[in-house]
Coordinates of C-alpha atoms and ligand atoms in Angstrom, one line a residue:
M1 CA -11.4 -28.9 24.9
R2 CA -15.2 -28.2 24.3
E3 CA -14.9 -25.1 22.3
K4 CA -15.7 -25.8 18.7
Y5 CA -13.9 -23.1 16.5
I6 CA -11.1 -20.8 16.2
L7 CA -11.8 -17.2 14.8
A8 CA -9.0 -15.6 12.9
L9 CA -9.5 -11.7 12.0
D10 CA -7.6 -10.9 8.7
E11 CA -7.0 -7.3 8.5
G12 CA -5.6 -6.5 4.7
T13 CA -4.9 -3.3 2.9
T14 CA -8.2 -2.9 1.4
S15 CA -10.5 -5.1 3.5
A16 CA -11.2 -6.8 6.7
R17 CA -12.0 -10.2 6.9
A18 CA -13.0 -12.8 9.8
V19 CA -12.9 -16.6 9.1
I20 CA -14.0 -19.3 11.6
F21 CA -12.3 -22.4 11.4
D22 CA -12.9 -25.9 12.7
R23 CA -10.6 -28.5 14.2
R24 CA -9.7 -29.8 11.0
L25 CA -8.8 -26.2 9.7
R26 CA -12.0 -26.3 7.6
I27 CA -13.7 -22.9 6.9
V28 CA -17.0 -22.8 8.6
G29 CA -17.9 -19.3 7.8
S30 CA -16.4 -15.8 6.8
A31 CA -17.4 -12.4 6.4
Q32 CA -15.4 -9.5 4.5
K33 CA -15.9 -5.7 4.2
E34 CA -13.7 -3.1 2.3
F35 CA -12.6 0.1 4.1
T36 CA -11.7 3.5 2.6
Q37 CA -8.4 4.3 1.1
I38 CA -7.3 7.8 1.8
Y39 CA -4.9 9.5 -0.7
P40 CA -4.4 13.1 0.8
R41 CA -1.5 13.7 -1.8
A42 CA 0.3 12.0 -4.6
G43 CA 2.3 9.0 -3.2
W44 CA 0.6 9.4 0.2
V45 CA -1.8 6.5 1.5
E46 CA -3.7 6.6 4.9
H47 CA -6.4 4.5 6.5
D48 CA -8.8 5.7 9.4
P49 CA -7.9 3.5 12.3
M50 CA -11.5 3.8 14.0
E51 CA -12.8 2.5 10.4
I52 CA -10.3 -0.3 10.4
Y53 CA -11.4 -1.5 13.9
A54 CA -15.2 -0.9 13.1
S55 CA -14.9 -2.9 9.9
Q56 CA -13.0 -5.7 11.6
Y57 CA -15.5 -5.9 14.3
A58 CA -18.4 -5.8 11.9
V59 CA -17.1 -8.8 10.0
M60 CA -16.6 -10.6 13.0
T61 CA -19.9 -10.1 14.3
E62 CA -21.3 -10.9 10.9
A63 CA -19.4 -14.2 10.5
L64 CA -20.3 -15.3 14.0
M65 CA -24.1 -14.6 13.5
K66 CA -24.3 -15.9 9.9
N67 CA -23.2 -19.3 11.0
D68 CA -24.9 -19.4 14.3
V69 CA -21.6 -19.5 16.3
E70 CA -21.8 -18.3 19.9
P71 CA -18.8 -16.3 21.2
S72 CA -18.6 -19.1 23.9
Q73 CA -17.8 -21.7 21.3
I74 CA -14.7 -20.0 20.2
A75 CA -11.6 -21.5 21.7
A76 CA -9.3 -18.8 20.6
L77 CA -8.7 -15.8 18.4
G78 CA -5.8 -15.1 16.2
I79 CA -5.1 -11.9 14.3
T80 CA -3.1 -11.3 11.1
N81 CA -2.6 -8.0 9.3
Q82 CA -1.1 -5.7 6.8
R83 CA 2.2 -5.1 8.0
E84 CA 4.3 -1.9 8.5
T85 CA 1.1 0.4 8.7
T86 CA 1.5 2.8 11.6
I87 CA -0.9 4.1 14.1
V88 CA -0.2 6.5 17.0
W89 CA -2.8 7.0 19.7
N90 CA -3.5 8.8 22.9
K91 CA -3.1 6.3 25.8
K92 CA -6.0 8.0 27.8
T93 CA -8.6 8.8 25.1
G94 CA -7.9 5.9 23.0
R95 CA -8.1 8.4 19.9
P96 CA -5.6 8.4 17.2
I97 CA -3.7 11.5 16.9
Y98 CA -3.3 11.0 13.1
N99 CA -4.6 8.7 10.5
A100 CA -2.8 5.2 9.9
I101 CA 0.0 5.7 7.7
V102 CA -0.1 2.7 5.3
W103 CA 3.0 0.6 4.2
Q104 CA 2.6 2.0 0.9
C105 CA 3.0 5.6 1.8
R106 CA 6.0 7.1 0.2
R107 CA 6.0 10.4 2.4
T108 CA 9.3 9.5 4.1
S109 CA 11.2 8.5 1.1
D110 CA 13.7 11.5 0.9
Y111 CA 14.5 11.1 4.4
C112 CA 15.3 7.4 3.7
T113 CA 17.2 8.1 0.6
K114 CA 19.5 10.3 2.7
I115 CA 20.0 7.5 5.3
K116 CA 20.8 4.9 2.4
N117 CA 24.4 6.6 2.1
T118 CA 25.3 6.7 5.6
P119 CA 26.7 4.0 7.8
L120 CA 23.3 4.0 9.6
A121 CA 22.1 2.0 6.6
E122 CA 24.6 -1.0 7.4
Y123 CA 23.7 -0.8 11.0
I124 CA 19.8 -1.2 10.1
R125 CA 20.6 -4.0 7.8
H126 CA 22.3 -6.1 10.6
T127 CA 20.1 -5.1 13.5
T128 CA 16.9 -5.3 11.8
G129 CA 17.4 -7.2 8.5
L130 CA 15.8 -4.6 6.5
V131 CA 17.0 -1.8 4.0
P132 CA 16.4 1.6 4.9
D133 CA 13.0 2.4 3.1
A134 CA 9.9 4.5 3.8
Y135 CA 7.9 1.2 3.6
F136 CA 8.8 0.3 7.1
S137 CA 7.3 1.9 10.4
A138 CA 10.4 3.8 11.8
T139 CA 10.1 6.9 9.6
K140 CA 6.4 7.0 9.6
I141 CA 6.3 7.2 13.5
K142 CA 9.1 9.8 13.3
W143 CA 7.0 11.8 10.8
I144 CA 3.9 11.6 13.1
L145 CA 5.8 13.1 16.2
D146 CA 7.5 15.8 14.0
N147 CA 4.4 16.8 12.2
V148 CA 1.4 16.5 14.4
A149 CA 1.2 19.4 16.8
G150 CA 2.5 18.7 20.4
A151 CA 2.9 15.0 19.5
R152 CA 6.6 14.8 20.5
E153 CA 5.9 16.4 23.7
M154 CA 3.2 14.3 24.5
A155 CA 5.1 11.1 23.7
E156 CA 8.3 12.0 25.8
R157 CA 5.5 12.5 28.7
G158 CA 4.4 8.8 27.8
E159 CA 1.0 9.7 26.9
L160 CA 1.0 8.3 23.4
L161 CA 1.1 4.6 22.1
F162 CA 2.5 3.2 18.8
G163 CA 1.2 0.2 17.2
T164 CA 1.2 -1.7 13.9
V165 CA -2.5 -2.8 12.9
D166 CA -2.5 -6.0 15.0
T167 CA -1.6 -4.0 18.1
W168 CA -4.2 -1.4 17.4
L169 CA -6.7 -4.0 17.0
L170 CA -5.5 -5.9 20.4
W171 CA -5.5 -2.7 22.3
K172 CA -9.1 -2.0 21.3
L173 CA -10.4 -5.7 21.6
T174 CA -9.0 -5.8 25.1
D175 CA -10.2 -2.3 26.0
G176 CA -6.6 -1.0 26.4
R177 CA -5.7 -3.7 28.8
S178 CA -3.0 -5.0 26.3
H179 CA -0.5 -3.2 24.4
K180 CA 1.5 -6.0 22.8
T181 CA 2.7 -7.2 19.4
D182 CA 4.4 -10.3 18.0
E183 CA 7.9 -10.8 16.6
T184 CA 6.9 -10.9 12.8
N185 CA 5.2 -7.4 13.0
A186 CA 7.8 -6.0 15.3
A187 CA 10.5 -7.2 12.6
R188 CA 8.8 -4.9 10.0
T189 CA 9.3 -1.7 12.0
M190 CA 13.1 -1.0 11.4
I191 CA 13.5 -0.4 15.1
Y192 CA 13.4 -3.9 16.3
N193 CA 16.6 -5.9 17.0
I194 CA 16.1 -9.4 15.4
N195 CA 19.2 -10.7 17.0
T196 CA 18.6 -9.5 20.5
H197 CA 14.7 -9.7 20.2
D198 CA 14.3 -6.2 21.7
W199 CA 13.7 -2.7 20.4
D200 CA 17.0 -1.3 19.5
E201 CA 18.1 1.7 21.5
K202 CA 20.4 3.1 19.0
L203 CA 17.6 3.3 16.4
L204 CA 15.0 4.7 18.9
C205 CA 17.5 7.3 19.4
E206 CA 18.4 7.9 15.9
F207 CA 14.6 8.3 14.9
G208 CA 13.6 10.1 18.3
I209 CA 11.1 7.4 19.4
P210 CA 10.4 7.0 23.2
R211 CA 10.7 3.6 24.4
S212 CA 7.4 4.2 26.4
M213 CA 5.3 4.2 23.1
L214 CA 6.3 0.7 22.1
P215 CA 4.3 -2.5 22.6
E216 CA 5.7 -5.4 24.5
V217 CA 6.8 -8.0 22.1
L218 CA 5.9 -11.6 22.3
A219 CA 6.1 -14.7 20.0
S220 CA 3.4 -15.0 17.4
G221 CA 1.7 -18.0 19.3
D222 CA 1.5 -16.6 22.8
D223 CA -0.8 -14.9 25.4
F224 CA -1.8 -11.6 24.2
G225 CA -5.0 -11.1 26.4
Y226 CA -8.6 -11.7 26.1
F227 CA -11.4 -10.2 24.4
E228 CA -14.7 -10.1 26.3
Y229 CA -17.6 -10.4 23.9
N230 CA -21.1 -11.0 24.9
G231 CA -20.2 -12.5 28.0
A232 CA -17.5 -14.8 26.7
K233 CA -13.8 -14.2 27.4
I234 CA -12.1 -15.2 24.3
P235 CA -8.3 -15.7 24.5
I236 CA -6.2 -13.7 21.9
T237 CA -3.3 -16.3 21.4
G238 CA -2.0 -15.6 17.8
M239 CA -0.6 -12.6 16.0
A240 CA 1.5 -12.5 13.1
G241 CA 1.9 -10.2 9.8
D242 CA 0.2 -11.5 6.9
Q243 CA 3.1 -12.8 4.8
Q244 CA 4.5 -14.7 8.0
S245 CA 1.2 -15.9 8.8
S246 CA 1.0 -17.3 5.4
L247 CA 4.4 -19.2 5.6
F248 CA 3.1 -20.7 8.9
G249 CA -0.3 -21.4 7.5
H250 CA 1.5 -23.4 4.6
G251 CA 3.3 -25.4 7.1
C252 CA 6.7 -24.0 6.1
F253 CA 8.4 -24.8 9.5
E254 CA 11.4 -26.4 8.1
R255 CA 14.6 -24.5 7.1
G256 CA 14.5 -24.2 3.3
S257 CA 10.7 -24.4 3.0
M258 CA 9.1 -21.9 0.9
K259 CA 6.0 -20.3 -0.4
N260 CA 4.9 -18.0 -3.1
T261 CA 1.8 -15.8 -2.9
Y262 CA 0.7 -14.6 -6.5
G263 CA -1.4 -11.6 -5.8
T264 CA -1.0 -8.2 -7.2
G265 CA 2.7 -8.6 -6.7
C266 CA 4.3 -11.7 -5.5
F267 CA 5.5 -12.5 -1.9
V268 CA 8.3 -15.2 -1.7
L269 CA 9.1 -16.3 1.9
A270 CA 11.6 -19.0 2.8
N271 CA 12.0 -20.3 6.4
T272 CA 15.7 -20.1 7.3
G273 CA 15.6 -21.8 10.8
D274 CA 17.0 -20.4 13.7
A275 CA 19.7 -18.3 12.2
P276 CA 19.2 -15.1 10.3
I277 CA 20.7 -15.2 6.7
Y278 CA 21.7 -11.8 5.3
S279 CA 21.2 -11.7 1.6
K280 CA 23.8 -10.5 -0.8
N281 CA 21.2 -9.8 -3.2
G282 CA 18.8 -7.7 -1.6
L283 CA 16.4 -9.9 -0.1
V284 CA 15.3 -8.9 3.3
T285 CA 15.7 -10.9 6.6
T286 CA 12.8 -11.2 9.0
A287 CA 11.3 -13.1 11.7
A288 CA 9.3 -16.0 11.0
A289 CA 6.1 -16.9 13.1
T290 CA 6.9 -19.4 15.9
L291 CA 5.3 -20.5 19.3
H292 CA 6.1 -18.9 22.6
G293 CA 9.6 -20.1 23.5
S294 CA 11.5 -20.3 20.1
H295 CA 12.5 -18.1 17.4
S296 CA 13.0 -18.4 13.6
Y297 CA 13.9 -16.2 10.7
A298 CA 13.0 -15.9 7.2
L299 CA 14.1 -14.5 4.0
E300 CA 11.8 -12.5 1.8
G301 CA 11.8 -11.2 -1.6
S302 CA 9.1 -9.6 -3.7
V303 CA 8.1 -9.2 -7.1
F304 CA 6.5 -5.8 -7.6
T305 CA 4.3 -6.8 -10.7
A306 CA 2.7 -10.1 -11.0
G307 CA -1.2 -10.4 -11.1
A308 CA -1.2 -6.6 -12.0
V309 CA 0.0 -7.5 -15.5
V310 CA -3.2 -9.8 -15.9
Q311 CA -5.2 -6.9 -14.8
W312 CA -3.4 -4.7 -17.4
L313 CA -4.0 -7.4 -20.2
R314 CA -7.8 -6.9 -19.0
D315 CA -8.2 -3.2 -18.3
E316 CA -5.4 -1.5 -20.4
L317 CA -5.0 -3.7 -23.5
G318 CA -8.6 -5.2 -23.5
V319 CA -7.3 -8.6 -25.0
I320 CA -9.1 -10.6 -22.3
K321 CA -12.5 -10.0 -20.3
T322 CA -11.6 -11.7 -17.0
A323 CA -8.3 -12.8 -15.3
A324 CA -9.2 -16.2 -15.5
E325 CA -9.5 -16.1 -19.3
S326 CA -5.7 -15.6 -19.4
E327 CA -5.3 -19.6 -18.6
A328 CA -7.2 -20.6 -22.0
C329 CA -5.6 -17.9 -24.0
A330 CA -2.1 -19.0 -23.0
E331 CA -3.1 -22.7 -23.5
A332 CA -4.4 -22.0 -27.1
V333 CA -0.8 -21.4 -28.4
K334 CA 1.8 -24.0 -28.4
S335 CA 4.7 -21.8 -27.2
N336 CA 5.6 -18.0 -26.6
E337 CA 7.0 -18.1 -30.3
G338 CA 9.8 -16.1 -28.9
V339 CA 7.7 -13.4 -27.3
Y340 CA 8.7 -12.3 -23.8
I341 CA 7.0 -9.7 -21.4
V342 CA 9.0 -8.2 -18.6
P343 CA 6.4 -6.6 -16.5
A344 CA 8.8 -4.2 -14.9
F345 CA 5.9 -1.4 -14.6
T346 CA 7.5 0.1 -11.6
G347 CA 11.1 -1.2 -11.9
M348 CA 12.4 -4.6 -10.7
G349 CA 13.0 -5.7 -7.3
A350 CA 15.4 -8.8 -6.0
P351 CA 17.8 -9.7 -7.4
Y352 CA 18.0 -6.9 -9.9
W353 CA 17.1 -3.8 -7.9
N354 CA 16.7 -1.6 -10.9
M355 CA 14.2 1.3 -10.3
Y356 CA 14.7 2.5 -13.9
A357 CA 13.6 -0.9 -15.5
R358 CA 10.4 -0.6 -17.4
G359 CA 7.9 -2.8 -18.8
T360 CA 9.0 -4.7 -22.2
I361 CA 7.5 -6.7 -24.9
I362 CA 10.2 -8.1 -27.3
G363 CA 10.5 -10.7 -29.9
L364 CA 7.4 -9.6 -31.8
T365 CA 7.0 -11.1 -35.4
R366 CA 4.2 -10.7 -37.8
G367 CA 2.7 -14.1 -36.7
T368 CA 2.4 -12.9 -33.1
G369 CA -1.1 -12.8 -32.0
K370 CA -2.9 -11.8 -28.7
N371 CA -2.6 -15.3 -27.2
H372 CA 1.2 -15.1 -27.3
I373 CA 1.1 -11.7 -25.7
V374 CA -1.1 -13.3 -22.8
R375 CA 1.2 -16.2 -22.6
A376 CA 4.2 -14.1 -22.6
A377 CA 2.7 -12.1 -19.6
L378 CA 1.8 -14.9 -17.4
E379 CA 5.3 -16.4 -18.2
G380 CA 6.8 -13.1 -17.2
I381 CA 5.2 -13.7 -13.7
A382 CA 6.8 -17.0 -13.4
Y383 CA 10.3 -15.9 -14.5
Q384 CA 10.4 -13.1 -12.1
S385 CA 9.4 -15.5 -9.1
K386 CA 12.0 -18.0 -10.3
D387 CA 14.7 -15.2 -10.1
V388 CA 13.7 -14.6 -6.3
L389 CA 13.3 -18.2 -5.8
D390 CA 16.8 -19.1 -7.2
T391 CA 18.4 -16.4 -5.2
M392 CA 17.0 -17.6 -2.0
M393 CA 18.0 -21.4 -2.8
E394 CA 21.4 -20.2 -3.3
E395 CA 21.7 -18.2 -0.2
I396 CA 19.9 -20.7 1.9
G397 CA 21.9 -23.7 0.4
A398 CA 18.7 -25.7 0.2
V399 CA 16.0 -26.6 -2.0
P400 CA 12.5 -26.9 -0.9
Y401 CA 10.7 -30.1 -0.8
E402 CA 7.7 -28.3 -2.6
L403 CA 6.9 -24.9 -3.6
E404 CA 3.7 -23.8 -1.7
V405 CA 1.5 -21.6 -3.4
D406 CA -1.5 -19.2 -2.8
G407 CA -3.1 -15.9 -3.9
G408 CA -5.5 -14.9 -6.7
A409 CA -3.2 -16.0 -9.6
S410 CA -2.4 -19.2 -8.2
A411 CA -5.7 -20.4 -9.5
N412 CA -4.2 -20.3 -12.9
N413 CA -3.1 -23.8 -13.9
F414 CA -0.9 -22.6 -17.0
L415 CA 1.0 -20.3 -14.5
M416 CA 1.6 -23.1 -12.1
Q417 CA 2.5 -25.6 -14.5
F418 CA 4.9 -23.2 -16.1
Q419 CA 6.4 -22.0 -12.5
S420 CA 7.1 -26.0 -12.0
D421 CA 8.7 -26.4 -15.4
I422 CA 11.2 -23.6 -15.2
T423 CA 12.4 -24.0 -11.7
G424 CA 12.1 -27.9 -11.7
L425 CA 10.2 -27.7 -8.3
T426 CA 6.9 -29.4 -7.5
V427 CA 4.4 -26.8 -7.1
A428 CA 1.7 -27.7 -4.3
R429 CA -1.5 -25.6 -4.2
P430 CA -3.5 -26.4 -1.1
R431 CA -7.2 -26.7 -1.3
L432 CA -7.5 -24.2 1.4
L433 CA -6.4 -20.8 0.0
E434 CA -6.9 -18.8 2.9
T435 CA -3.5 -19.6 4.2
T436 CA -2.9 -16.2 5.7
A437 CA -6.1 -16.4 8.0
A438 CA -5.3 -20.3 8.6
G439 CA -1.7 -19.3 9.8
A440 CA -3.3 -16.9 12.5
A441 CA -5.8 -19.6 13.4
M442 CA -3.2 -22.3 13.8
L443 CA -1.0 -19.9 16.1
A444 CA -3.9 -19.2 18.1
G445 CA -5.2 -22.8 18.4
L446 CA -1.9 -24.4 19.0
Y447 CA -1.5 -22.0 22.0
V448 CA -4.4 -22.9 23.8
G449 CA -4.1 -26.8 23.0
Y450 CA -7.0 -26.7 20.6
F451 CA -5.0 -28.3 18.0
D452 CA -2.4 -30.8 19.1
S453 CA 0.3 -30.3 16.5
A454 CA 1.2 -28.2 13.6
E455 CA 2.8 -30.9 11.8
E456 CA -0.3 -33.1 12.1
I457 CA -2.7 -30.3 10.7
I458 CA -0.4 -29.8 7.8
R459 CA 0.0 -33.5 7.1
T460 CA -3.9 -34.0 7.0
R461 CA -4.8 -31.3 4.8
E462 CA -5.7 -31.7 1.4
I463 CA -3.4 -30.5 -1.6
E464 CA -5.8 -29.7 -4.4
R465 CA -3.2 -30.1 -7.2
R466 CA 0.6 -30.6 -7.5
F467 CA 2.2 -29.4 -10.5
E468 CA 5.4 -31.4 -11.5
P469 CA 8.0 -30.2 -13.8
K470 CA 7.5 -31.7 -17.4
M471 CA 9.5 -29.6 -19.8
A472 CA 12.4 -30.9 -21.5
K473 CA 15.6 -29.3 -20.1
S474 CA 16.6 -28.1 -23.4
D475 CA 13.5 -26.1 -23.8
V476 CA 14.0 -24.7 -20.2
S477 CA 17.4 -23.3 -21.2
R478 CA 16.3 -21.7 -24.2
L479 CA 13.3 -20.0 -22.5
L480 CA 15.5 -19.0 -19.7
E481 CA 18.2 -17.6 -22.2
G482 CA 15.4 -15.5 -24.0
W483 CA 14.0 -14.3 -20.6
N484 CA 17.7 -13.1 -19.6
K485 CA 18.1 -11.4 -22.8
A486 CA 14.7 -9.6 -22.5
V487 CA 15.3 -8.5 -18.9
F488 CA 18.8 -6.9 -20.0
R489 CA 17.0 -4.8 -22.3
A490 CA 14.4 -3.7 -19.7
L491 CA 16.9 -2.6 -17.4
D492 CA 17.9 1.0 -16.9
W493 CA 15.4 2.1 -19.7
E494 CA 14.3 5.1 -17.7
K495 CA 17.7 6.4 -16.9
Q496 CA 19.0 9.7 -18.0
E497 CA 22.1 9.4 -20.2
Ligands
ADP1 P1 -4.1 -8.9 -3.7 O1 -4.3 -9.6 -2.4 O2 -2.6 -8.3 -3.9 O3 -5.1 -7.8 -3.8 P2 -5.2 -11.3 -4.8 O4 -4.7 -12.6 -4.1 O5 -6.5 -11.1 -4.6 O6 -4.3 -10.0 -4.8 O7 -5.0 -11.7 -6.4 C1 -5.4 -10.9 -7.4 C2 -4.6 -10.7 -8.6 O8 -4.6 -12.0 -9.0 C3 -5.1 -9.8 -9.6 O9 -4.0 -9.0 -10.0 C4 -5.6 -10.7 -10.7 O10 -5.3 -9.9 -11.9 C5 -4.7 -12.0 -10.5 N1 -5.6 -13.0 -11.0 C6 -6.8 -13.6 -10.3 N2 -7.2 -14.7 -10.9 C7 -6.2 -15.0 -11.8 C8 -6.2 -16.1 -13.0 N3 -7.1 -17.0 -13.0 N4 -5.1 -16.0 -13.7 C9 -4.2 -15.0 -13.6 N5 -4.4 -13.9 -12.6 C10 -5.3 -14.1 -11.9

């Protein structure tokens, strides 16, 4: 194949990125642009779909121009995106009828709370793998159809289209020729049946969503159409939601392989192979990215507050000037000296699911200093991740060969070593930390034959550093005992007696 590069578009929650990769999955160039966050009311979050597309288009052009890459040199294009965010637009005019309702938006929470106590909740769990929540697309689509004047009538006449951000970008890039999504994005809508691989009729009825609005669902590496750009016809052959794209980019193709992304929060995903596993501890079941012709599943769990606790140390407590400084502070003391921080600022997710938990600092003595606090905060990120990882390993019945990591806070060597120590797992930090974009690039490149094999790419990539467990078992047990006691005290703090 004479084309030299793969282009990945990574449309996140706060910014659009474009990354150009070569055949060895090295980054040739990239560009990034932030876009506007719109907060119309407390708890509501929106984006302007036109701005999303314009920013994505601008960074793509910038990345190509800056690096003297001609569109004709691009073998294929892959898209990865913030998931669940919902856009509804007019098929004829191409204009959105409302802003994009972002995954973080809580406007449909009350409606979802009502569903939670009905038999529909169990139906949703088994068909979609999800728990009823405002986070997912279904109730956001319903909200638009119920609240935008004339929307429901137009939808029933087949004049409206729905898409998550991948679908919207694809539709724009193909001049409206292609209205498609991939299974990983479809699996986050709460109207997609992950067992039959189709939109679910009963849920469509329940939420009043006409099937004619919905995109066709393909595999993540598939033929989505082509993008005509300065005379070149670039095949679009990869699409995946950001977390599943990252799982693929880490090479987690085998059952039991796992990755943890340490960002503002942590996202832990594990590949569970060709059968879905339904968690007893509140993890969600979802589709993993695959190439055309196969299906695969994943378990997903998140830690609400991870890197955010480091931001809090910096911005609210002012005990560090930069996030990176937290590493030296933690290493400046020999141990936590019995201090624990449970960073439950907004409650605790899996496996606790306690919305009433609140942040706790416990075990203070007269000798406690700022470095102990910083260390306890970093340790708190690792303990929370361990709780999710343990739950996953137990439910899958497999231990990963290594824990793959990425995200801003994975740069912290203390945190990574501590994670390895308390889990007993080898933590592998790849040199290429753009795993989300890399996943989309791999999917797109594998589909068109630009890459020969996914396993080969992963085998030849560089692991920048591996962290092996070093801590004595007795120390690990003592620390975990302290953590469990601290969590116990943080749970239910906000609950009214
Ligand atoms: P997101 O995609 O959620 O915005 P990023 O992957 O960009 O997150 O990571 C940013 C988060 O990582 C911030 O919360 C920041 O506090 C934390 N972070 C960045 N560098 C470090 C570091 N060296 N040590 C600890 N935390 C860090």
